[in-house]
Short mmCIF file of C-alpha atoms in Angstrom, two decimals:
data_model
loop_
_atom_site.label_atom_id
_atom_site.label_comp_id
_atom_site.label_asym_id
_atom_site.label_seq_id
_atom_site.Cartn_x
_atom_site.Cartn_y
_atom_site.Cartn_z
CA MET C 1 -97.63 -53.11 -35.45
CA LYS C 2 -97.48 -51.69 -38.96
CA ILE C 3 -95.66 -48.66 -37.84
CA SER C 4 -93.19 -50.72 -35.88
CA TYR C 5 -92.39 -52.92 -38.88
CA ILE C 6 -91.78 -49.98 -41.14
CA HIS C 7 -89.26 -48.59 -38.60
CA THR C 8 -87.45 -51.96 -38.35
CA ASP C 9 -86.91 -52.16 -42.10
CA ALA C 10 -85.49 -48.66 -42.23
CA TYR C 11 -83.03 -49.44 -39.41
CA GLN C 12 -81.83 -52.56 -41.31
CA VAL C 13 -81.12 -50.45 -44.40
CA LYS C 14 -79.13 -47.97 -42.36
CA ARG C 15 -77.00 -50.79 -40.83
CA GLU C 16 -76.07 -52.06 -44.27
CA GLN C 17 -75.04 -48.53 -45.41
CA TRP C 18 -72.87 -48.01 -42.29
CA GLY C 19 -71.14 -51.34 -42.85
CA ARG C 20 -70.17 -50.46 -46.40
CA GLN C 21 -68.78 -47.07 -45.22
CA LEU C 22 -66.67 -48.73 -42.53
CA LYS C 23 -65.12 -51.11 -45.06
CA ASP C 24 -64.20 -48.16 -47.29
CA ILE C 25 -62.57 -46.31 -44.36
CA SER C 26 -60.58 -49.42 -43.43
CA LYS C 27 -59.21 -49.70 -46.95
CA VAL C 28 -58.04 -46.07 -46.82
CA LEU C 29 -56.30 -46.55 -43.47
CA VAL C 30 -54.51 -49.69 -44.60
CA GLY C 31 -53.26 -47.90 -47.71
CA SER C 32 -51.95 -45.01 -45.70
CA LEU C 33 -50.05 -47.31 -43.38
CA ILE C 34 -48.46 -49.08 -46.37
CA VAL C 35 -47.33 -45.73 -47.80
CA LEU C 36 -45.83 -44.71 -44.47
CA GLY C 37 -44.00 -48.01 -44.19
CA LEU C 38 -42.55 -47.68 -47.68
CA THR C 39 -41.45 -44.15 -46.95
CA ALA C 40 -39.66 -45.24 -43.76
CA CYS C 41 -37.88 -47.99 -45.70
CA GLY C 42 -36.70 -45.68 -48.46
CA GLY C 43 -39.78 -45.65 -50.69
CA GLY C 44 -40.66 -48.29 -53.23
CA SER C 45 -37.13 -48.61 -54.57
CA GLY C 46 -36.81 -52.16 -53.33
CA SER C 47 -34.06 -51.36 -50.83
CA SER C 48 -34.24 -53.07 -47.49
CA GLY C 49 -32.92 -52.27 -43.96
CA PRO C 50 -33.93 -51.77 -40.40
CA VAL C 51 -36.93 -49.66 -39.65
CA SER C 52 -35.95 -46.28 -38.13
CA PRO C 53 -37.49 -45.36 -34.75
CA THR C 54 -40.20 -42.80 -34.68
CA PRO C 55 -38.55 -39.29 -34.39
CA THR C 56 -38.81 -37.55 -30.97
CA THR C 57 -38.40 -33.89 -29.95
CA PRO C 58 -34.78 -33.34 -28.51
CA VAL C 59 -34.39 -32.16 -24.86
CA ALA C 60 -32.49 -28.76 -24.67
CA THR C 61 -29.14 -28.77 -22.76
CA PRO C 62 -29.11 -25.98 -20.11
CA SER C 63 -26.54 -23.17 -20.46
CA ALA C 64 -23.50 -23.23 -18.19
CA PRO C 65 -24.15 -21.16 -15.05
CA ALA C 66 -22.73 -17.66 -15.38
CA MET C 67 -22.95 -14.15 -13.95
CA ASN C 68 -23.41 -11.80 -16.88
CA ASP C 69 -23.90 -8.50 -15.06
CA PHE C 70 -23.69 -7.30 -11.44
CA MET C 71 -24.40 -3.88 -10.00
CA PHE C 72 -25.61 -1.86 -7.05
CA MET C 73 -28.32 0.43 -8.38
CA ALA C 74 -28.75 3.83 -6.79
CA SER C 75 -32.53 3.46 -7.09
CA GLN C 76 -32.42 0.41 -4.80
CA ASN C 77 -29.68 1.56 -2.40
CA THR C 78 -30.25 4.92 -0.75
CA GLN C 79 -26.63 5.20 0.41
CA LEU C 80 -25.50 5.47 -3.23
CA ASP C 81 -25.57 8.63 -5.32
CA GLU C 82 -24.87 6.72 -8.50
CA THR C 83 -25.15 3.13 -9.73
CA LEU C 84 -22.01 1.02 -9.35
CA ARG C 85 -21.41 -1.68 -11.98
CA GLY C 86 -19.08 -4.55 -11.20
CA VAL C 87 -16.11 -5.62 -13.31
CA ILE C 88 -16.35 -9.39 -13.85
CA THR C 89 -13.01 -11.12 -14.36
CA GLY C 90 -13.16 -14.90 -14.28
CA ASP C 91 -14.83 -15.78 -10.99
CA LYS C 92 -14.12 -12.38 -9.41
CA ILE C 93 -16.40 -9.35 -9.37
CA PHE C 94 -14.88 -6.01 -8.32
CA LEU C 95 -16.64 -2.75 -7.44
CA ARG C 96 -15.27 0.47 -5.93
CA THR C 97 -17.28 3.13 -4.14
CA PRO C 98 -16.30 6.76 -4.90
CA GLU C 99 -16.41 7.55 -1.19
CA VAL C 100 -16.72 5.81 2.15
CA ILE C 101 -20.30 4.58 2.63
CA ASP C 102 -22.17 1.97 4.65
CA VAL C 103 -21.81 -1.26 2.63
CA GLY C 104 -23.37 -3.43 5.33
CA ASN C 105 -26.81 -3.51 3.72
CA LEU C 106 -26.62 -3.37 -0.08
CA ALA C 107 -29.01 -4.94 -2.58
CA ALA C 108 -27.33 -6.33 -5.69
CA THR C 109 -28.96 -6.43 -9.12
CA PHE C 110 -27.65 -9.20 -11.36
CA VAL C 111 -28.22 -10.95 -14.69
CA ILE C 112 -27.38 -14.66 -14.85
CA ASP C 113 -27.46 -17.80 -16.91
CA GLY C 114 -28.94 -20.29 -14.46
CA ALA C 115 -31.92 -21.28 -12.38
CA THR C 116 -31.00 -20.17 -8.86
CA VAL C 117 -28.62 -17.78 -7.08
CA THR C 118 -27.63 -18.39 -3.46
CA ILE C 119 -25.24 -17.15 -0.78
CA ASN C 120 -24.42 -19.80 1.80
CA GLY C 121 -27.55 -21.67 0.75
CA LYS C 122 -29.85 -18.64 1.01
CA GLU C 123 -31.67 -17.79 -2.21
CA GLN C 124 -30.98 -14.34 -3.64
CA VAL C 125 -33.50 -12.19 -5.46
CA SER C 126 -32.02 -9.66 -7.88
CA GLY C 127 -32.56 -6.09 -6.73
CA VAL C 128 -34.19 -7.22 -3.47
CA THR C 129 -31.99 -9.35 -1.21
CA THR C 130 -29.51 -7.31 0.85
CA ASN C 131 -26.10 -8.43 2.16
CA ASP C 132 -23.12 -7.13 4.09
CA PHE C 133 -20.32 -6.38 1.62
CA SER C 134 -17.73 -5.16 4.14
CA GLN C 135 -15.99 -8.48 3.46
CA PRO C 136 -15.89 -10.51 0.20
CA VAL C 137 -19.21 -12.26 -0.56
CA THR C 138 -19.47 -15.46 -2.62
CA TYR C 139 -22.48 -16.06 -4.89
CA THR C 140 -23.36 -19.57 -6.17
CA ILE C 141 -25.23 -19.85 -9.49
CA THR C 142 -26.85 -23.20 -10.29
CA ASN C 143 -28.53 -24.23 -13.56
CA SER C 144 -31.44 -26.66 -14.08
CA ALA C 145 -29.04 -29.58 -14.51
CA GLY C 146 -27.55 -28.95 -11.05
CA THR C 147 -24.22 -27.53 -12.30
CA SER C 148 -22.89 -24.67 -10.13
CA LYS C 149 -20.36 -21.85 -10.43
CA GLN C 150 -19.21 -19.46 -7.71
CA TYR C 151 -18.35 -15.75 -8.00
CA THR C 152 -16.68 -13.75 -5.24
CA VAL C 153 -17.70 -10.09 -4.97
CA GLU C 154 -15.20 -7.61 -3.50
CA VAL C 155 -16.26 -4.05 -2.75
CA MET C 156 -13.44 -1.56 -2.28
CA GLN C 157 -14.35 1.59 -0.40
CA PHE C 158 -12.85 4.81 -1.78
CA THR C 159 -9.17 3.93 -2.47
CA GLY C 160 -8.96 0.77 -0.40
CA LEU C 161 -6.71 2.43 2.19
CA PRO C 162 -7.63 3.13 5.80
CA VAL C 163 -9.38 6.47 6.31
CA ILE C 164 -8.37 8.84 9.12
CA ASN C 165 -10.86 11.50 10.18
CA LEU C 166 -9.31 14.43 12.06
CA THR C 167 -11.71 16.89 13.66
CA THR C 168 -10.34 19.95 15.41
CA ASP C 169 -12.32 21.74 18.10
CA ASN C 170 -14.55 24.38 16.51
CA GLY C 171 -12.97 23.53 13.14
CA ASN C 172 -9.80 25.40 14.12
CA ALA C 173 -7.05 25.52 11.50
CA ILE C 174 -3.60 23.96 12.04
CA THR C 175 -1.49 27.01 11.41
CA ASN C 176 2.06 26.34 12.63
CA ARG C 177 4.63 23.82 13.85
CA ASP C 178 4.81 25.08 17.43
CA ASP C 179 1.28 25.12 18.81
CA TYR C 180 -0.95 22.08 19.09
CA THR C 181 -4.61 22.27 18.08
CA THR C 182 -6.96 20.03 20.06
CA GLY C 183 -9.58 17.74 18.61
CA THR C 184 -10.48 14.11 17.99
CA VAL C 185 -9.36 11.36 15.63
CA SER C 186 -11.15 8.27 14.34
CA VAL C 187 -10.11 5.56 11.89
CA PHE C 188 -12.14 3.53 9.43
CA GLY C 189 -9.82 0.57 8.89
CA ASN C 190 -11.38 -0.42 5.55
CA GLY C 191 -10.53 -4.07 6.17
CA VAL C 192 -6.82 -3.23 6.23
CA VAL C 193 -6.29 -2.22 9.86
CA SER C 194 -8.40 -2.00 13.00
CA ASP C 195 -11.00 0.72 13.36
CA LEU C 196 -10.58 3.42 15.99
CA ASP C 197 -13.50 5.21 17.59
CA ASN C 198 -13.25 8.91 18.37
CA MET C 199 -10.22 9.58 20.55
CA THR C 200 -8.93 12.86 21.94
CA MET C 201 -5.77 14.14 20.27
CA GLU C 202 -3.63 17.21 19.63
CA ILE C 203 -2.13 18.05 16.26
CA ARG C 204 0.39 20.55 14.87
CA GLY C 205 2.48 21.10 11.78
CA ARG C 206 5.93 19.56 11.34
CA GLY C 207 8.85 19.44 8.90
CA ASN C 208 11.24 22.04 7.55
CA SER C 209 11.08 22.55 3.79
CA THR C 210 8.03 20.28 3.64
CA TRP C 211 6.00 22.60 5.87
CA GLY C 212 6.26 25.27 3.18
CA MET C 213 4.58 23.03 0.58
CA PRO C 214 0.83 23.16 -0.19
CA LYS C 215 0.10 19.72 1.28
CA LYS C 216 1.06 20.02 4.94
CA PRO C 217 2.75 17.36 7.10
CA TYR C 218 1.58 16.94 10.70
CA GLN C 219 2.48 15.51 14.07
CA MET C 220 -0.40 14.08 16.10
CA LYS C 221 -0.27 13.30 19.82
CA LEU C 222 -2.94 11.00 21.25
CA SER C 223 -4.31 11.50 24.75
CA SER C 224 -2.81 8.15 25.76
CA LYS C 225 -0.62 5.44 24.28
CA ARG C 226 -2.42 3.01 22.02
CA GLU C 227 -2.11 1.13 18.75
CA PHE C 228 -2.70 3.27 15.69
CA LEU C 229 -3.30 1.69 12.27
CA ASP C 230 -2.21 -1.56 13.99
CA MET C 231 1.23 -0.12 14.79
CA GLU C 232 2.56 -0.54 18.30
CA ASN C 233 1.26 1.47 21.24
CA ASP C 234 2.46 5.05 21.41
CA LYS C 235 1.22 8.62 21.60
CA LYS C 236 3.02 10.49 18.82
CA TRP C 237 2.41 9.76 15.14
CA LEU C 238 3.68 11.55 12.05
CA PHE C 239 1.69 12.32 8.90
CA LEU C 240 4.18 12.55 6.01
CA ALA C 241 2.66 14.39 3.05
CA GLU C 242 5.14 13.00 0.46
CA TYR C 243 4.34 16.06 -1.66
CA ALA C 244 7.70 16.26 -3.46
CA ASP C 245 7.84 12.51 -4.08
CA LYS C 246 5.18 11.86 -6.69
CA THR C 247 5.55 8.08 -6.29
CA MET C 248 5.03 8.48 -2.51
CA LEU C 249 7.29 5.41 -2.23
CA ARG C 250 10.85 6.59 -1.59
CA ASN C 251 10.62 6.71 2.20
CA GLN C 252 8.84 3.36 2.26
CA ILE C 253 11.46 1.59 0.13
CA ALA C 254 14.21 2.98 2.35
CA TYR C 255 12.31 1.52 5.32
CA GLU C 256 12.09 -1.81 3.50
CA MET C 257 15.88 -1.77 3.22
CA GLY C 258 15.99 -1.00 6.93
CA TYR C 259 13.87 -4.07 7.64
CA LEU C 260 16.42 -6.14 5.69
CA SER C 261 19.29 -4.64 7.70
CA ASP C 262 20.58 -5.28 11.21
CA LEU C 263 19.90 -1.71 12.32
CA ALA C 264 18.42 -1.64 15.82
CA TRP C 265 15.11 -0.07 14.74
CA THR C 266 13.35 1.12 11.61
CA THR C 267 10.03 2.96 11.79
CA ASP C 268 6.82 1.13 10.99
CA SER C 269 4.39 2.88 8.66
CA GLU C 270 1.05 2.69 6.86
CA PHE C 271 -0.57 4.64 4.02
CA ALA C 272 -3.96 6.21 4.73
CA GLU C 273 -6.45 8.71 3.38
CA VAL C 274 -6.82 11.76 5.59
CA PHE C 275 -9.83 14.01 6.08
CA LEU C 276 -9.48 17.17 8.18
CA ASN C 277 -12.77 18.62 9.37
CA GLU C 278 -14.53 16.52 6.69
CA GLU C 279 -12.36 17.92 3.87
CA TYR C 280 -10.17 15.48 1.94
CA GLN C 281 -6.46 16.21 2.39
CA GLY C 282 -4.99 13.43 0.26
CA THR C 283 -2.97 10.27 0.81
CA TYR C 284 -0.55 10.39 3.74
CA HIS C 285 2.26 8.16 4.91
CA ILE C 286 1.68 7.59 8.63
CA THR C 287 4.81 6.65 10.58
CA GLN C 288 6.14 6.21 14.06
CA LYS C 289 8.27 9.10 15.28
CA VAL C 290 12.02 8.80 15.70
CA GLU C 291 12.17 9.06 19.48
CA GLU C 292 13.17 7.14 22.58
CA GLY C 293 10.98 4.22 23.59
CA SER C 294 11.11 0.50 24.19
CA ASP C 295 9.19 -0.03 20.94
CA ARG C 296 11.08 2.70 19.09
CA VAL C 297 14.71 3.72 19.72
CA ASP C 298 15.53 1.77 22.86
CA LEU C 299 17.98 3.86 24.89
CA GLY C 300 17.66 1.99 28.15
CA ASP C 301 17.63 4.19 31.23
CA ASN C 302 20.39 6.62 30.28
CA GLY C 303 21.05 6.47 26.55
CA PHE C 304 21.32 9.24 23.96
CA LEU C 305 19.61 9.83 20.60
CA LEU C 306 21.67 12.24 18.50
CA GLU C 307 21.34 13.90 15.10
CA ILE C 308 23.88 15.55 12.83
CA ASP C 309 22.12 18.82 12.06
CA GLN C 310 22.52 22.44 10.93
CA PHE C 311 22.37 25.54 13.08
CA GLU C 312 19.58 27.14 11.03
CA ARG C 313 17.38 24.07 11.54
CA LEU C 314 17.57 24.10 15.36
CA ASP C 315 14.59 24.90 17.54
CA PRO C 316 15.08 27.48 20.30
CA ASP C 317 15.03 24.86 23.04
CA ASP C 318 17.40 22.39 21.31
CA VAL C 319 20.58 21.49 23.17
CA TYR C 320 23.55 20.83 20.91
CA PHE C 321 27.32 20.77 20.73
CA GLU C 322 29.94 20.87 18.01
CA THR C 323 32.72 18.42 17.37
CA GLY C 324 35.59 19.24 15.10
CA THR C 325 33.44 17.94 12.24
CA PHE C 326 29.71 18.25 12.92
CA LEU C 327 27.02 20.05 14.88
CA ILE C 328 25.34 17.40 17.05
CA ASN C 329 21.75 17.97 18.18
CA ILE C 330 20.86 16.04 21.36
CA LYS C 331 17.34 14.72 20.66
CA GLU C 332 17.07 12.51 23.75
CA PRO C 333 17.16 12.89 26.71
CA SER C 334 16.10 16.36 27.73
CA LEU C 335 19.11 17.84 29.52
CA GLU C 336 20.80 21.07 30.40
CA GLU C 337 23.91 22.32 28.71
CA ASN C 338 27.03 21.44 30.73
CA ASP C 339 25.26 19.05 33.10
CA SER C 340 26.82 15.62 33.73
CA GLN C 341 25.01 13.92 30.84
CA TYR C 342 25.98 16.71 28.48
CA GLN C 343 29.61 16.46 29.53
CA PHE C 344 29.55 12.66 29.08
CA ILE C 345 28.21 12.68 25.52
CA THR C 346 30.37 15.56 24.33
CA ARG C 347 33.47 13.86 25.72
CA LEU C 348 32.53 10.52 24.10
CA LEU C 349 32.14 12.08 20.65
CA PHE C 350 35.38 14.02 21.07
CA GLU C 351 37.26 10.82 21.96
CA PHE C 352 35.71 8.97 19.00
CA GLU C 353 36.78 11.62 16.51
CA GLN C 354 40.22 11.81 18.10
CA ALA C 355 40.65 8.05 17.57
CA LEU C 356 39.13 8.19 14.06
CA TYR C 357 41.61 10.78 12.83
CA SER C 358 44.64 9.41 14.67
CA ASN C 359 47.53 7.60 13.03
CA THR C 360 46.37 4.36 14.66
CA PHE C 361 42.73 4.77 13.59
CA ALA C 362 42.62 1.30 11.97
CA ASP C 363 43.94 -0.48 15.06
CA PRO C 364 41.13 -2.78 16.26
CA ASN C 365 41.92 -2.08 19.91
CA ASN C 366 43.06 1.54 19.98
CA GLY C 367 41.37 2.98 16.90
CA TYR C 368 37.80 3.86 15.93
CA ALA C 369 36.57 0.26 16.40
CA GLN C 370 36.57 0.66 20.17
CA PHE C 371 33.87 3.36 19.87
CA ILE C 372 31.48 2.31 17.10
CA ASP C 373 29.29 -0.62 16.19
CA ILE C 374 30.82 -1.30 12.79
CA ASP C 375 27.92 -3.39 11.45
CA SER C 376 25.42 -0.59 12.06
CA PHE C 377 27.76 1.96 10.47
CA ILE C 378 28.01 -0.25 7.37
CA ASP C 379 24.26 -0.93 7.07
CA TRP C 380 23.42 2.75 7.49
CA TYR C 381 26.10 3.71 4.97
CA LEU C 382 24.98 1.25 2.30
CA ILE C 383 21.28 2.13 2.54
CA SER C 384 22.11 5.84 2.38
CA GLU C 385 24.60 5.32 -0.48
CA ILE C 386 22.36 3.00 -2.50
CA THR C 387 19.54 5.55 -2.28
CA LYS C 388 22.06 8.39 -2.68
CA ASN C 389 20.07 10.37 -0.15
CA VAL C 390 20.99 14.01 -0.60
CA ASP C 391 20.77 14.99 3.09
CA SER C 392 22.66 11.98 4.44
CA ARG C 393 26.15 13.11 3.48
CA PHE C 394 26.44 15.77 6.17
CA PHE C 395 23.32 17.96 6.22
CA SER C 396 20.56 16.55 8.44
CA SER C 397 18.48 13.58 9.58
CA ILE C 398 21.68 11.63 10.24
CA TYR C 399 20.71 9.84 13.43
CA PHE C 400 22.84 7.76 15.77
CA HIS C 401 22.45 6.59 19.34
CA VAL C 402 24.48 5.23 22.22
CA ILE C 403 23.94 3.75 25.65
CA PRO C 404 26.78 4.44 28.13
CA GLY C 405 29.04 1.39 28.29
CA GLU C 406 28.07 0.33 24.75
CA LYS C 407 29.27 1.37 21.30
CA ILE C 408 27.83 4.12 19.10
CA LYS C 409 25.22 2.77 16.66
CA MET C 410 24.08 4.46 13.47
CA GLY C 411 20.39 4.90 12.78
CA PRO C 412 17.51 5.01 12.60
CA LEU C 413 16.87 5.83 8.95
CA TRP C 414 14.91 9.00 8.25
CA ASP C 415 13.91 11.47 5.54
CA PHE C 416 14.36 9.76 2.16
CA ASP C 417 11.74 11.59 0.09
CA LEU C 418 14.52 13.30 -1.90
CA ALA C 419 16.51 10.08 -2.36
CA PHE C 420 16.58 7.78 -5.42
CA GLY C 421 17.40 10.66 -7.78
CA ASN C 422 14.57 12.96 -6.67
CA VAL C 423 16.61 16.17 -6.49
CA ASP C 424 17.69 18.74 -9.08
CA TYR C 425 20.24 20.81 -7.14
CA ALA C 426 22.97 18.27 -6.40
CA ASP C 427 24.77 15.22 -7.78
CA PRO C 428 22.34 12.68 -6.20
CA GLU C 429 20.08 13.37 -9.19
CA PHE C 430 22.25 10.87 -11.04
CA PRO C 431 22.62 7.15 -10.24
CA GLU C 432 26.38 7.16 -10.83
CA GLY C 433 28.99 8.40 -8.39
CA PHE C 434 29.66 8.11 -4.66
CA TRP C 435 27.94 10.52 -2.31
CA ILE C 436 27.77 9.29 1.31
CA LYS C 437 31.34 8.04 1.02
CA ASP C 438 32.38 11.71 1.16
CA ASN C 439 30.82 12.17 4.61
CA PRO C 440 33.87 13.11 6.73
CA TRP C 441 33.50 10.16 9.11
CA TYR C 442 33.03 7.69 6.27
CA ALA C 443 35.77 9.19 4.14
CA ARG C 444 38.16 8.28 6.96
CA LEU C 445 36.63 4.84 7.55
CA PHE C 446 37.12 3.97 3.88
CA GLN C 447 40.86 4.46 4.37
CA ASP C 448 40.82 1.26 6.42
CA PRO C 449 41.08 -1.78 4.08
CA ASN C 450 39.25 -3.96 6.59
CA PHE C 451 36.27 -1.58 6.61
CA VAL C 452 36.24 -1.61 2.79
CA ASN C 453 36.19 -5.42 2.73
CA LEU C 454 33.25 -5.48 5.12
CA VAL C 455 31.34 -2.95 3.00
CA GLN C 456 31.95 -4.97 -0.17
CA ALA C 457 30.68 -8.17 1.44
CA ARG C 458 27.62 -6.48 2.88
CA PHE C 459 26.74 -4.79 -0.42
CA ALA C 460 26.46 -8.24 -1.99
CA TYR C 461 23.65 -8.97 0.49
CA TYR C 462 21.64 -5.93 -0.61
CA ASN C 463 22.36 -6.63 -4.25
CA ASN C 464 21.03 -10.16 -3.81
CA ASN C 465 17.82 -8.56 -2.52
CA ARG C 466 17.49 -6.25 -5.51
CA THR C 467 14.62 -8.19 -7.07
CA TYR C 468 12.85 -8.29 -3.72
CA LEU C 469 13.04 -4.50 -3.43
CA LEU C 470 11.90 -3.96 -7.02
CA ASN C 471 8.93 -6.20 -6.31
CA LYS C 472 8.20 -4.12 -3.20
CA ILE C 473 8.07 -1.01 -5.37
CA ASP C 474 5.51 -2.71 -7.61
CA GLU C 475 3.55 -3.98 -4.61
CA TYR C 476 3.23 -0.54 -3.02
CA ALA C 477 2.51 1.14 -6.35
CA GLU C 478 -0.40 -1.27 -6.84
CA LYS C 479 -1.55 -0.60 -3.29
CA LEU C 480 -1.65 3.11 -4.13
CA ARG C 481 -3.28 2.57 -7.53
CA TYR C 482 -6.48 4.42 -6.64
CA ALA C 483 -5.02 6.50 -3.83
CA GLN C 484 -2.47 8.26 -6.02
CA ALA C 485 -5.23 9.20 -8.47
CA GLU C 486 -7.38 10.72 -5.73
CA ASN C 487 -4.35 12.45 -4.21
CA ASN C 488 -3.41 13.91 -7.58
CA ALA C 489 -6.98 15.03 -8.20
CA LYS C 490 -6.62 17.01 -4.96
CA TRP C 491 -3.11 18.42 -5.42
CA GLN C 492 -2.47 18.28 -9.20
CA THR C 493 1.25 17.40 -8.97
CA ILE C 494 1.59 14.80 -11.75
CA GLY C 495 2.84 16.39 -14.95
CA VAL C 496 3.94 19.68 -13.37
CA TYR C 497 7.20 20.78 -11.75
CA VAL C 498 7.40 20.39 -7.99
CA TRP C 499 10.57 21.44 -6.19
CA PRO C 500 13.09 19.79 -6.39
CA ASN C 501 12.07 17.17 -8.98
CA PRO C 502 14.71 16.77 -11.71
CA VAL C 503 12.18 15.60 -14.33
CA VAL C 504 8.49 16.14 -15.03
CA LEU C 505 6.61 13.03 -16.14
CA ASP C 506 3.01 12.80 -17.27
CA THR C 507 1.76 9.77 -15.34
CA TYR C 508 2.18 8.05 -12.00
CA ASP C 509 3.28 4.86 -13.77
CA GLU C 510 6.10 6.78 -15.45
CA GLU C 511 7.21 8.14 -12.07
CA VAL C 512 7.36 4.61 -10.66
CA ALA C 513 9.19 3.31 -13.73
CA ARG C 514 11.83 6.03 -13.36
CA LEU C 515 12.32 5.14 -9.69
CA LYS C 516 12.90 1.49 -10.60
CA SER C 517 15.20 2.33 -13.48
CA TRP C 518 17.27 4.71 -11.33
CA PHE C 519 17.57 2.08 -8.60
CA ASN C 520 18.69 -0.61 -11.05
CA THR C 521 21.32 1.65 -12.62
CA ARG C 522 22.52 2.67 -9.17
CA MET C 523 22.98 -0.92 -8.03
CA ASP C 524 24.83 -1.80 -11.24
CA TRP C 525 27.18 1.14 -10.78
CA LEU C 526 27.87 0.42 -7.11
CA ASP C 527 28.48 -3.25 -7.82
CA ILE C 528 31.42 -2.27 -9.99
CA ALA C 529 32.60 0.81 -8.09
CA LEU C 530 32.66 -0.80 -4.65
CA GLY C 531 34.37 -3.85 -6.09
CA ASP C 532 37.12 -1.64 -7.50
CA LEU C 533 38.00 -0.05 -4.14
#
C-alpha cells in the first residue's frame, strides 16, 4: 500500500505540470492567430475591410497544340539513305524524297506541344508508328485541355512528276531514228497519272535538228493500243526533249492556245521524268503523235494529212508533190505516186492555189473560200503569228488536212520549241513585226478585206485570254519547279549558250520571266498592228 500511495502522489504532480504547459501553449497559439489576422487586414494600422481568401496555387494553362518538328529519320526507315526533315507552313508539312522510294511504310519522328497525336483516331508514337504516305496524311494533335489542331503531311517523290522507266533488251543503246530497239516500259504515276506495269514496246530516235542535241528525243511504239499517262488509247508516243527551250514550256503554251481555238485537234501531253536502263535522262514532254486516228487527226475513211516541208527533210519513203508555191509531203495515207488518191490530192491543191491567186480570189463562191475552212486558217494563223514561230512561215511542220467532199483545214499545231523569241538567226527573235503574214498563202489572204476583218475580230478573243495564258505559264513553271532543277543538274543548260537561244540567262526563273515579257510585248504590238490593217 505504501508504494502504491507514493506512486499516486507523483502522478498527481505530473498532471498539474502538464496542465500548466497546455495553458502556456494555448496562449502562444492564440497570439499567433491574432497576428495573422492583423496581417491579413493590413496590420495594426486600424484600417478595416473584407478578409482576403487564403491564397491557392494557380493551375497552369496547357500550351496550344502544335507540331514543332517532323522528319523521317534514316536510322528508322531503311528505304532512306538520309534523314528527311519536313517544312512546316501553317497546317501543312511538306517533304520531298531525292529519288523514287517506297513511301508506303514510313515511320515519322515528331516533336509536339500536346498530349496525344493521332491519325484517324489511332495513336501515333514518334519514331515507331508507320503509315502509308503515298497520299496526304493528316495528323491530329490534342492537348490536355482537349484542344486539337490538324496538320496534313504531303510527301513528294523525286520531282513530283510521273516517272517512266524504259528498259531495252540487253541494255541496247538507241542509236538512230530509223531502227527500233525492243524493250519494256513501266510508269510510276506518282499520284499524278495512273501507273503502268511492264509493257512491251519498241523505241527509236526522232526529230531533225533536235536529234543532233545531247538530250535525245524519242518515238515509242507500244505493243498494243492503250492509255499512256492517262492520255487516250494509242500505240505511238513522242518524247520531246525540249533541250533548246530552257523553260520547257513553249510547246505546251502553244498547245494551250490550241485548246482555246476551234482547230479540229491539238495534241495532249504530260511532263514526266525518264529513266533509260536505270539511268536518269531528264524531264521529257510526252505527247501524242500527229497522225491519223479517231482520237487524233480524224480523216474518216479516205482523208489526207499533209505537211508543208523541205526536200532535205524528206525520208526516202516519203511521197510528196510540189505546187507552184510549196513542197507538200503526204503524211497520211500511205499511197503510191500517181495512184488515184495521189492524183486527187494534187489536183485539189492545184485548184485551190489557182483560185487563191486568181483575180476573183475574194469572191465567196468562186474564190479561195470554196476550198478552205476559213476559221481554221485564221486560228492557225493567229497562234503561229502570236508565237512568231520561226518554222511556220514556210519551212516545216505546217500541217493541214482534208477529207474529200469537205474543205481544207489547217492544223494541227506542231513544233513550237523555237517560238516565243527563242531563236537567234531570224527576225522571230523579236516580239515586233509580222512573220506568218508573209507566208505566200496568207500574204494573198490578207489582200481580202473580209479576211482581215475576221482576223482582227478573232485576235481580240486571244487577247482577252492573255491573262489566262500568262497564268498557265506560271502554273506549268511551278509544276516543273523541281523537275527543271534535276534536268539542269543532268544537262547543265541554264546559264550557257544552247543553239539557237538569243540570250543566256542565269536562272530558270529568268528564262520564264523573259518568255512572259516577250509574249506580253508581242500581244501589245499585234493589238495595234492588226488594228491598223
